[in-house]
Amino acid sequence: MWDVMILLGAPGAGKGTTAAGLVEERPDWKHVSTGNMLREALQSGTQVGLEAKQYMEKGELVPDAVVMKIVAEHLRVGPKDAVYLFDGFPRTDEQAVLLDQFLSESGEGRVSRVFLLEVAKEVLVERMSGRIVCRDCGAVYHLTNMPPKQEGVCDSCGGELYQRADDNRETVLNRFEVYEKQTASLISYYRERDVLVPVDGLSKAVAVKAILDAVAGPVGES
Ligand code: ADP
Ligand code: ZN
């Protein structure tokens, strides 16, 4: 059975960084980032990539059906008895419903926990303006808070680091707006289903530990 866990939080909350930290501790967990998958599709010029481009450039959401399709495909070809750590998906109520439908119709999985990374807005803006990303493995760094050992080079794979096209001031502000309008309501969606776990997202180490502790304990907010 697919055991789906979700990382939820504003842009810059540290979903990718936390996911990477978790996978270091639990190498058998599968990190699924729809942002990375879409950027890869865009780079290799696939049909999905072409369709997604216009939305991503503006910081808007790619249509629900397109994203659900790539996620479903990813689950279908992956191992069934694994933990899948979703980062950046679902992003709308509709995506959450589509995911639940897909999991129950296939009878192969369920959403077991949803971790809400909580970070103050000033911190979010600061993080995103200095964020740099590895072109090859997707690792995330920060120009001042978390610089790589060698400028422009990824510590883990040696790949080239770059600033994402949508990490500019205007697009960042739009992405926050999109989050407030379309994603924040997911918090109540999952709270109602008793799987929501709020986590302090200020430090990666603290967030990773809180999540591992929660996974070891009973489900539900306390
Ligand atoms: P961040 O969480 O920092 O905003 P992501 O890498 O998760 O960045 O996403 C970058 C862009 O990719 C989004 O602004 C959006 O255009 C697109 N995207 C990623 N995931 C989804 C999704 N689940 N639904 C719709 N669009 C998505
Ligand atoms: Zn890398």
PDB file of C-alpha atoms and ligand atoms in Angstrom:
ATOM      1  CA  MET A   1       0.000   0.000   0.000  1.00  0.00           C
ATOM      2  CA  TRP A   2       1.217   3.508  -0.845  1.00  0.00           C
ATOM      3  CA  ASP A   3       1.662   5.349   2.432  1.00  0.00           C
ATOM      4  CA  VAL A   4       1.315   9.005   1.456  1.00  0.00           C
ATOM      5  CA  MET A   5       2.598  11.764   3.733  1.00  0.00           C
ATOM      6  CA  ILE A   6       2.276  15.381   2.708  1.00  0.00           C
ATOM      7  CA  LEU A   7       4.388  18.440   3.471  1.00  0.00           C
ATOM      8  CA  LEU A   8       2.185  21.514   3.476  1.00  0.00           C
ATOM      9  CA  GLY A   9       3.216  25.132   3.907  1.00  0.00           C
ATOM     10  CA  ALA A  10       3.688  28.508   2.248  1.00  0.00           C
ATOM     11  CA  PRO A  11       6.255  29.016  -0.521  1.00  0.00           C
ATOM     12  CA  GLY A  12       9.655  29.139   1.206  1.00  0.00           C
ATOM     13  CA  ALA A  13       8.404  27.249   4.280  1.00  0.00           C
ATOM     14  CA  GLY A  14      11.088  24.655   3.640  1.00  0.00           C
ATOM     15  CA  LYS A  15       9.158  21.763   2.157  1.00  0.00           C
ATOM     16  CA  GLY A  16      11.999  20.735  -0.169  1.00  0.00           C
ATOM     17  CA  THR A  17      14.715  21.227   2.441  1.00  0.00           C
ATOM     18  CA  THR A  18      12.781  19.297   5.084  1.00  0.00           C
ATOM     19  CA  ALA A  19      12.010  16.503   2.620  1.00  0.00           C
ATOM     20  CA  ALA A  20      15.723  16.199   1.793  1.00  0.00           C
ATOM     21  CA  GLY A  21      16.546  16.044   5.525  1.00  0.00           C
ATOM     22  CA  LEU A  22      13.934  13.337   6.059  1.00  0.00           C
ATOM     23  CA  VAL A  23      15.177  11.225   3.177  1.00  0.00           C
ATOM     24  CA  GLU A  24      18.696  11.360   4.640  1.00  0.00           C
ATOM     25  CA  GLU A  25      17.305   9.782   7.824  1.00  0.00           C
ATOM     26  CA  ARG A  26      14.922   7.433   6.009  1.00  0.00           C
ATOM     27  CA  PRO A  27      16.532   6.565   2.659  1.00  0.00           C
ATOM     28  CA  ASP A  28      13.637   4.253   1.775  1.00  0.00           C
ATOM     29  CA  TRP A  29      11.122   7.150   1.720  1.00  0.00           C
ATOM     30  CA  LYS A  30      10.318   8.473  -1.746  1.00  0.00           C
ATOM     31  CA  HIS A  31      10.419  12.256  -2.072  1.00  0.00           C
ATOM     32  CA  VAL A  32       7.890  13.482  -4.654  1.00  0.00           C
ATOM     33  CA  SER A  33       8.155  17.160  -5.583  1.00  0.00           C
ATOM     34  CA  THR A  34       5.664  18.257  -8.236  1.00  0.00           C
ATOM     35  CA  GLY A  35       7.630  21.519  -8.617  1.00  0.00           C
ATOM     36  CA  ASN A  36      10.784  19.560  -9.511  1.00  0.00           C
ATOM     37  CA  MET A  37       8.863  17.202 -11.796  1.00  0.00           C
ATOM     38  CA  LEU A  38       7.293  20.138 -13.633  1.00  0.00           C
ATOM     39  CA  ARG A  39      10.624  21.969 -13.965  1.00  0.00           C
ATOM     40  CA  GLU A  40      12.166  18.800 -15.402  1.00  0.00           C
ATOM     41  CA  ALA A  41       9.293  18.435 -17.869  1.00  0.00           C
ATOM     42  CA  LEU A  42       9.759  22.058 -18.863  1.00  0.00           C
ATOM     43  CA  GLN A  43      13.503  21.627 -19.365  1.00  0.00           C
ATOM     44  CA  SER A  44      13.148  18.538 -21.489  1.00  0.00           C
ATOM     45  CA  GLY A  45      10.344  20.161 -23.502  1.00  0.00           C
ATOM     46  CA  THR A  46       7.678  17.483 -23.016  1.00  0.00           C
ATOM     47  CA  GLN A  47       3.978  18.140 -23.680  1.00  0.00           C
ATOM     48  CA  VAL A  48       3.332  18.569 -19.947  1.00  0.00           C
ATOM     49  CA  GLY A  49       6.289  20.954 -19.735  1.00  0.00           C
ATOM     50  CA  LEU A  50       4.986  23.115 -22.565  1.00  0.00           C
ATOM     51  CA  GLU A  51       1.570  23.237 -20.950  1.00  0.00           C
ATOM     52  CA  ALA A  52       2.974  24.099 -17.512  1.00  0.00           C
ATOM     53  CA  LYS A  53       5.391  26.813 -18.635  1.00  0.00           C
ATOM     54  CA  GLN A  54       2.940  29.699 -18.953  1.00  0.00           C
ATOM     55  CA  TYR A  55       1.609  29.131 -15.422  1.00  0.00           C
ATOM     56  CA  MET A  56       4.932  28.576 -13.682  1.00  0.00           C
ATOM     57  CA  GLU A  57       6.484  31.723 -15.126  1.00  0.00           C
ATOM     58  CA  LYS A  58       3.800  33.823 -13.485  1.00  0.00           C
ATOM     59  CA  GLY A  59       3.756  31.893 -10.217  1.00  0.00           C
ATOM     60  CA  GLU A  60       0.284  30.564 -10.970  1.00  0.00           C
ATOM     61  CA  LEU A  61      -0.861  27.001 -10.475  1.00  0.00           C
ATOM     62  CA  VAL A  62      -0.681  24.449 -13.248  1.00  0.00           C
ATOM     63  CA  PRO A  63      -4.177  22.948 -13.890  1.00  0.00           C
ATOM     64  CA  ASP A  64      -5.214  20.300 -11.347  1.00  0.00           C
ATOM     65  CA  ALA A  65      -5.755  17.543 -13.893  1.00  0.00           C
ATOM     66  CA  VAL A  66      -2.270  17.973 -15.379  1.00  0.00           C
ATOM     67  CA  VAL A  67      -0.585  17.715 -11.985  1.00  0.00           C
ATOM     68  CA  MET A  68      -2.741  14.794 -10.851  1.00  0.00           C
ATOM     69  CA  LYS A  69      -1.798  12.934 -14.015  1.00  0.00           C
ATOM     70  CA  ILE A  70       1.948  13.150 -13.382  1.00  0.00           C
ATOM     71  CA  VAL A  71       1.519  12.207  -9.726  1.00  0.00           C
ATOM     72  CA  ALA A  72      -0.658   9.192 -10.591  1.00  0.00           C
ATOM     73  CA  GLU A  73       1.850   8.057 -13.192  1.00  0.00           C
ATOM     74  CA  HIS A  74       4.646   8.372 -10.633  1.00  0.00           C
ATOM     75  CA  LEU A  75       2.776   6.237  -8.088  1.00  0.00           C
ATOM     76  CA  ARG A  76       1.786   3.624 -10.652  1.00  0.00           C
ATOM     77  CA  VAL A  77       5.360   2.944 -11.732  1.00  0.00           C
ATOM     78  CA  GLY A  78       6.791   3.145  -8.188  1.00  0.00           C
ATOM     79  CA  PRO A  79       6.882   0.474  -5.478  1.00  0.00           C
ATOM     80  CA  LYS A  80       3.563  -0.164  -3.720  1.00  0.00           C
ATOM     81  CA  ASP A  81       4.840  -0.833  -0.221  1.00  0.00           C
ATOM     82  CA  ALA A  82       6.643   2.475   0.281  1.00  0.00           C
ATOM     83  CA  VAL A  83       6.288   5.793   2.058  1.00  0.00           C
ATOM     84  CA  TYR A  84       5.758   8.660  -0.392  1.00  0.00           C
ATOM     85  CA  LEU A  85       6.599  12.103   0.883  1.00  0.00           C
ATOM     86  CA  PHE A  86       4.721  14.675  -1.188  1.00  0.00           C
ATOM     87  CA  ASP A  87       6.099  18.196  -1.352  1.00  0.00           C
ATOM     88  CA  GLY A  88       4.044  20.814  -3.176  1.00  0.00           C
ATOM     89  CA  PHE A  89       1.098  18.519  -3.832  1.00  0.00           C
ATOM     90  CA  PRO A  90      -1.839  18.736  -3.294  1.00  0.00           C
ATOM     91  CA  ARG A  91      -2.007  22.506  -3.724  1.00  0.00           C
ATOM     92  CA  THR A  92      -5.799  22.971  -4.049  1.00  0.00           C
ATOM     93  CA  ASP A  93      -8.896  21.379  -2.508  1.00  0.00           C
ATOM     94  CA  GLU A  94      -9.639  19.881  -5.906  1.00  0.00           C
ATOM     95  CA  GLN A  95      -6.204  18.214  -6.028  1.00  0.00           C
ATOM     96  CA  ALA A  96      -6.779  16.799  -2.536  1.00  0.00           C
ATOM     97  CA  VAL A  97     -10.095  15.344  -3.685  1.00  0.00           C
ATOM     98  CA  LEU A  98      -8.529  13.926  -6.871  1.00  0.00           C
ATOM     99  CA  LEU A  99      -5.748  12.346  -4.814  1.00  0.00           C
ATOM    100  CA  ASP A 100      -8.194  10.796  -2.344  1.00  0.00           C
ATOM    101  CA  GLN A 101     -10.262   9.464  -5.255  1.00  0.00           C
ATOM    102  CA  PHE A 102      -7.211   8.018  -6.968  1.00  0.00           C
ATOM    103  CA  LEU A 103      -6.029   6.324  -3.772  1.00  0.00           C
ATOM    104  CA  SER A 104      -9.414   4.872  -2.866  1.00  0.00           C
ATOM    105  CA  GLU A 105     -10.312   3.795  -6.409  1.00  0.00           C
ATOM    106  CA  SER A 106      -7.028   1.985  -6.846  1.00  0.00           C
ATOM    107  CA  GLY A 107      -7.403   0.600  -3.330  1.00  0.00           C
ATOM    108  CA  GLU A 108      -3.652   0.923  -3.018  1.00  0.00           C
ATOM    109  CA  GLY A 109      -3.051   3.699  -0.553  1.00  0.00           C
ATOM    110  CA  ARG A 110      -4.048   6.426   1.831  1.00  0.00           C
ATOM    111  CA  VAL A 111      -2.887   9.772   3.168  1.00  0.00           C
ATOM    112  CA  SER A 112      -1.599   8.915   6.632  1.00  0.00           C
ATOM    113  CA  ARG A 113      -0.227  12.268   7.805  1.00  0.00           C
ATOM    114  CA  VAL A 114      -0.001  15.873   6.671  1.00  0.00           C
ATOM    115  CA  PHE A 115       2.755  18.026   8.149  1.00  0.00           C
ATOM    116  CA  LEU A 116       2.101  21.753   8.172  1.00  0.00           C
ATOM    117  CA  LEU A 117       5.384  23.684   8.199  1.00  0.00           C
ATOM    118  CA  GLU A 118       4.758  26.931  10.063  1.00  0.00           C
ATOM    119  CA  VAL A 119       7.094  29.882   9.462  1.00  0.00           C
ATOM    120  CA  ALA A 120       6.610  33.644   9.944  1.00  0.00           C
ATOM    121  CA  LYS A 121       6.005  35.555   6.726  1.00  0.00           C
ATOM    122  CA  GLU A 122       9.070  37.859   7.066  1.00  0.00           C
ATOM    123  CA  VAL A 123      11.269  34.765   7.244  1.00  0.00           C
ATOM    124  CA  LEU A 124       9.626  33.330   4.140  1.00  0.00           C
ATOM    125  CA  VAL A 125      10.309  36.396   2.015  1.00  0.00           C
ATOM    126  CA  GLU A 126      13.919  36.570   3.193  1.00  0.00           C
ATOM    127  CA  ARG A 127      14.500  32.886   2.438  1.00  0.00           C
ATOM    128  CA  MET A 128      13.104  33.038  -1.056  1.00  0.00           C
ATOM    129  CA  SER A 129      15.036  36.096  -2.164  1.00  0.00           C
ATOM    130  CA  GLY A 130      18.346  34.292  -1.501  1.00  0.00           C
ATOM    131  CA  ARG A 131      17.372  30.803  -2.544  1.00  0.00           C
ATOM    132  CA  ILE A 132      19.561  28.853  -5.005  1.00  0.00           C
ATOM    133  CA  VAL A 133      18.815  25.375  -6.323  1.00  0.00           C
ATOM    134  CA  CYS A 134      20.818  22.537  -7.886  1.00  0.00           C
ATOM    135  CA  ARG A 135      19.991  22.020 -11.548  1.00  0.00           C
ATOM    136  CA  ASP A 136      20.756  18.300 -11.319  1.00  0.00           C
ATOM    137  CA  CYS A 137      19.442  17.005  -7.982  1.00  0.00           C
ATOM    138  CA  GLY A 138      17.122  19.790  -6.785  1.00  0.00           C
ATOM    139  CA  ALA A 139      19.010  20.390  -3.496  1.00  0.00           C
ATOM    140  CA  VAL A 140      18.167  23.797  -2.015  1.00  0.00           C
ATOM    141  CA  TYR A 141      20.702  26.336  -0.647  1.00  0.00           C
ATOM    142  CA  HIS A 142      20.624  29.957   0.469  1.00  0.00           C
ATOM    143  CA  LEU A 143      23.170  32.606  -0.551  1.00  0.00           C
ATOM    144  CA  THR A 144      23.730  33.742   3.059  1.00  0.00           C
ATOM    145  CA  ASN A 145      21.851  31.367   5.425  1.00  0.00           C
ATOM    146  CA  MET A 146      22.939  28.068   3.914  1.00  0.00           C
ATOM    147  CA  PRO A 147      25.664  28.630   1.296  1.00  0.00           C
ATOM    148  CA  PRO A 148      27.265  25.685  -0.523  1.00  0.00           C
ATOM    149  CA  LYS A 149      30.906  24.886   0.320  1.00  0.00           C
ATOM    150  CA  GLN A 150      31.969  26.105  -3.105  1.00  0.00           C
ATOM    151  CA  GLU A 151      30.156  28.995  -4.757  1.00  0.00           C
ATOM    152  CA  GLY A 152      27.788  27.889  -7.511  1.00  0.00           C
ATOM    153  CA  VAL A 153      28.416  24.164  -6.981  1.00  0.00           C
ATOM    154  CA  CYS A 154      26.119  21.615  -5.300  1.00  0.00           C
ATOM    155  CA  ASP A 155      27.627  19.970  -2.177  1.00  0.00           C
ATOM    156  CA  SER A 156      25.861  16.674  -2.749  1.00  0.00           C
ATOM    157  CA  CYS A 157      26.232  16.072  -6.498  1.00  0.00           C
ATOM    158  CA  GLY A 158      28.571  18.738  -7.915  1.00  0.00           C
ATOM    159  CA  GLY A 159      25.798  20.124 -10.139  1.00  0.00           C
ATOM    160  CA  GLU A 160      25.366  23.770 -11.103  1.00  0.00           C
ATOM    161  CA  LEU A 161      23.428  26.010  -8.706  1.00  0.00           C
ATOM    162  CA  TYR A 162      21.041  28.593 -10.106  1.00  0.00           C
ATOM    163  CA  GLN A 163      18.331  30.986  -8.997  1.00  0.00           C
ATOM    164  CA  ARG A 164      14.851  29.855 -10.003  1.00  0.00           C
ATOM    165  CA  ALA A 165      13.158  32.124 -12.547  1.00  0.00           C
ATOM    166  CA  ASP A 166      10.098  32.373 -10.276  1.00  0.00           C
ATOM    167  CA  ASP A 167      12.132  33.440  -7.218  1.00  0.00           C
ATOM    168  CA  ASN A 168      12.003  37.108  -8.193  1.00  0.00           C
ATOM    169  CA  ARG A 169      10.185  39.671  -6.059  1.00  0.00           C
ATOM    170  CA  GLU A 170       7.074  40.063  -8.190  1.00  0.00           C
ATOM    171  CA  THR A 171       6.483  36.360  -8.745  1.00  0.00           C
ATOM    172  CA  VAL A 172       7.207  35.569  -5.100  1.00  0.00           C
ATOM    173  CA  LEU A 173       4.485  37.988  -4.000  1.00  0.00           C
ATOM    174  CA  ASN A 174       2.073  36.411  -6.461  1.00  0.00           C
ATOM    175  CA  ARG A 175       2.920  32.924  -5.193  1.00  0.00           C
ATOM    176  CA  PHE A 176       2.060  34.026  -1.650  1.00  0.00           C
ATOM    177  CA  GLU A 177      -1.261  35.328  -2.873  1.00  0.00           C
ATOM    178  CA  VAL A 178      -1.930  32.060  -4.687  1.00  0.00           C
ATOM    179  CA  TYR A 179      -1.067  30.166  -1.489  1.00  0.00           C
ATOM    180  CA  GLU A 180      -3.491  32.214   0.621  1.00  0.00           C
ATOM    181  CA  LYS A 181      -6.267  31.895  -1.964  1.00  0.00           C
ATOM    182  CA  GLN A 182      -5.904  28.312  -3.136  1.00  0.00           C
ATOM    183  CA  THR A 183      -3.770  26.263  -0.762  1.00  0.00           C
ATOM    184  CA  ALA A 184      -4.430  27.511   2.788  1.00  0.00           C
ATOM    185  CA  SER A 185      -7.884  25.869   2.835  1.00  0.00           C
ATOM    186  CA  LEU A 186      -6.183  22.473   2.647  1.00  0.00           C
ATOM    187  CA  ILE A 187      -5.253  22.950   6.291  1.00  0.00           C
ATOM    188  CA  SER A 188      -8.891  22.534   7.335  1.00  0.00           C
ATOM    189  CA  TYR A 189      -9.433  19.777   4.763  1.00  0.00           C
ATOM    190  CA  TYR A 190      -6.814  17.606   6.451  1.00  0.00           C
ATOM    191  CA  ARG A 191      -7.568  18.780   9.985  1.00  0.00           C
ATOM    192  CA  GLU A 192     -11.125  17.517   9.513  1.00  0.00           C
ATOM    193  CA  ARG A 193      -9.701  14.158   8.461  1.00  0.00           C
ATOM    194  CA  ASP A 194      -7.595  14.051  11.643  1.00  0.00           C
ATOM    195  CA  VAL A 195      -4.234  13.706   9.905  1.00  0.00           C
ATOM    196  CA  LEU A 196      -2.845  17.241  10.315  1.00  0.00           C
ATOM    197  CA  VAL A 197       0.361  17.719  12.333  1.00  0.00           C
ATOM    198  CA  PRO A 198       1.617  21.326  12.757  1.00  0.00           C
ATOM    199  CA  VAL A 199       5.432  21.573  12.786  1.00  0.00           C
ATOM    200  CA  ASP A 200       7.722  24.505  13.583  1.00  0.00           C
ATOM    201  CA  GLY A 201       9.520  25.188  10.286  1.00  0.00           C
ATOM    202  CA  LEU A 202      12.100  27.715  11.475  1.00  0.00           C
ATOM    203  CA  SER A 203      14.944  25.196  11.656  1.00  0.00           C
ATOM    204  CA  LYS A 204      15.401  22.198   9.393  1.00  0.00           C
ATOM    205  CA  ALA A 205      16.792  19.982  12.170  1.00  0.00           C
ATOM    206  CA  VAL A 206      13.873  20.751  14.486  1.00  0.00           C
ATOM    207  CA  ALA A 207      11.294  20.137  11.757  1.00  0.00           C
ATOM    208  CA  VAL A 208      12.879  16.824  10.706  1.00  0.00           C
ATOM    209  CA  LYS A 209      12.971  15.594  14.299  1.00  0.00           C
ATOM    210  CA  ALA A 210       9.378  16.654  14.991  1.00  0.00           C
ATOM    211  CA  ILE A 211       8.198  14.775  11.903  1.00  0.00           C
ATOM    212  CA  LEU A 212      10.121  11.601  12.720  1.00  0.00           C
ATOM    213  CA  ASP A 213       8.741  11.711  16.277  1.00  0.00           C
ATOM    214  CA  ALA A 214       5.204  12.170  14.979  1.00  0.00           C
ATOM    215  CA  VAL A 215       5.561   9.242  12.585  1.00  0.00           C
ATOM    216  CA  ALA A 216       6.609   7.035  15.497  1.00  0.00           C
ATOM    217  CA  GLY A 217       3.590   8.100  17.563  1.00  0.00           C
ATOM    218  CA  PRO A 218      -0.215   7.948  17.169  1.00  0.00           C
ATOM    219  CA  VAL A 219      -2.005   9.860  14.357  1.00  0.00           C
ATOM    220  CA  GLY A 220      -3.824  13.149  14.982  1.00  0.00           C
ATOM    221  CA  GLU A 221      -3.197  16.607  16.389  1.00  0.00           C
ATOM    222  CA  SER A 222      -2.608  16.783  20.108  1.00  0.00           C
TER     223      SER A 222
HETATM  224  P1  ADP B   1       7.246  26.652  -4.109  1.00  0.00           P
HETATM  225  O1  ADP B   1       6.588  25.673  -3.183  1.00  0.00           O
HETATM  226  O2  ADP B   1       8.509  27.171  -3.551  1.00  0.00           O
HETATM  227  O3  ADP B   1       6.325  27.728  -4.589  1.00  0.00           O
HETATM  228  P2  ADP B   1       7.395  24.563  -6.192  1.00  0.00           P
HETATM  229  O4  ADP B   1       8.692  24.145  -6.757  1.00  0.00           O
HETATM  230  O5  ADP B   1       6.657  23.626  -5.337  1.00  0.00           O
HETATM  231  O6  ADP B   1       7.690  25.932  -5.439  1.00  0.00           O
HETATM  232  O7  ADP B   1       6.407  25.020  -7.385  1.00  0.00           O
HETATM  233  C1  ADP B   1       6.809  25.910  -8.397  1.00  0.00           C
HETATM  234  C2  ADP B   1       5.673  26.131  -9.387  1.00  0.00           C
HETATM  235  O8  ADP B   1       5.300  24.877  -9.989  1.00  0.00           O
HETATM  236  C3  ADP B   1       4.377  26.652  -8.776  1.00  0.00           C
HETATM  237  O9  ADP B   1       4.382  28.056  -8.651  1.00  0.00           O
HETATM  238  C4  ADP B   1       3.327  26.143  -9.787  1.00  0.00           C
HETATM  239  O10 ADP B   1       3.305  26.944 -10.944  1.00  0.00           O
HETATM  240  C5  ADP B   1       3.877  24.779 -10.170  1.00  0.00           C
HETATM  241  N1  ADP B   1       3.352  23.698  -9.305  1.00  0.00           N
HETATM  242  C6  ADP B   1       4.065  22.890  -8.479  1.00  0.00           C
HETATM  243  N2  ADP B   1       3.265  22.011  -7.840  1.00  0.00           N
HETATM  244  C7  ADP B   1       2.001  22.272  -8.266  1.00  0.00           C
HETATM  245  C8  ADP B   1       0.716  21.721  -7.964  1.00  0.00           C
HETATM  246  N3  ADP B   1       0.553  20.723  -7.074  1.00  0.00           N
HETATM  247  N4  ADP B   1      -0.359  22.245  -8.605  1.00  0.00           N
HETATM  248  C9  ADP B   1      -0.241  23.234  -9.489  1.00  0.00           C
HETATM  249  N5  ADP B   1       0.931  23.814  -9.797  1.00  0.00           N
HETATM  250  C10 ADP B   1       2.059  23.341  -9.212  1.00  0.00           C
HETATM  251 ZN    ZN B   2      22.944  18.581  -6.712  1.00  0.00          ZN
END
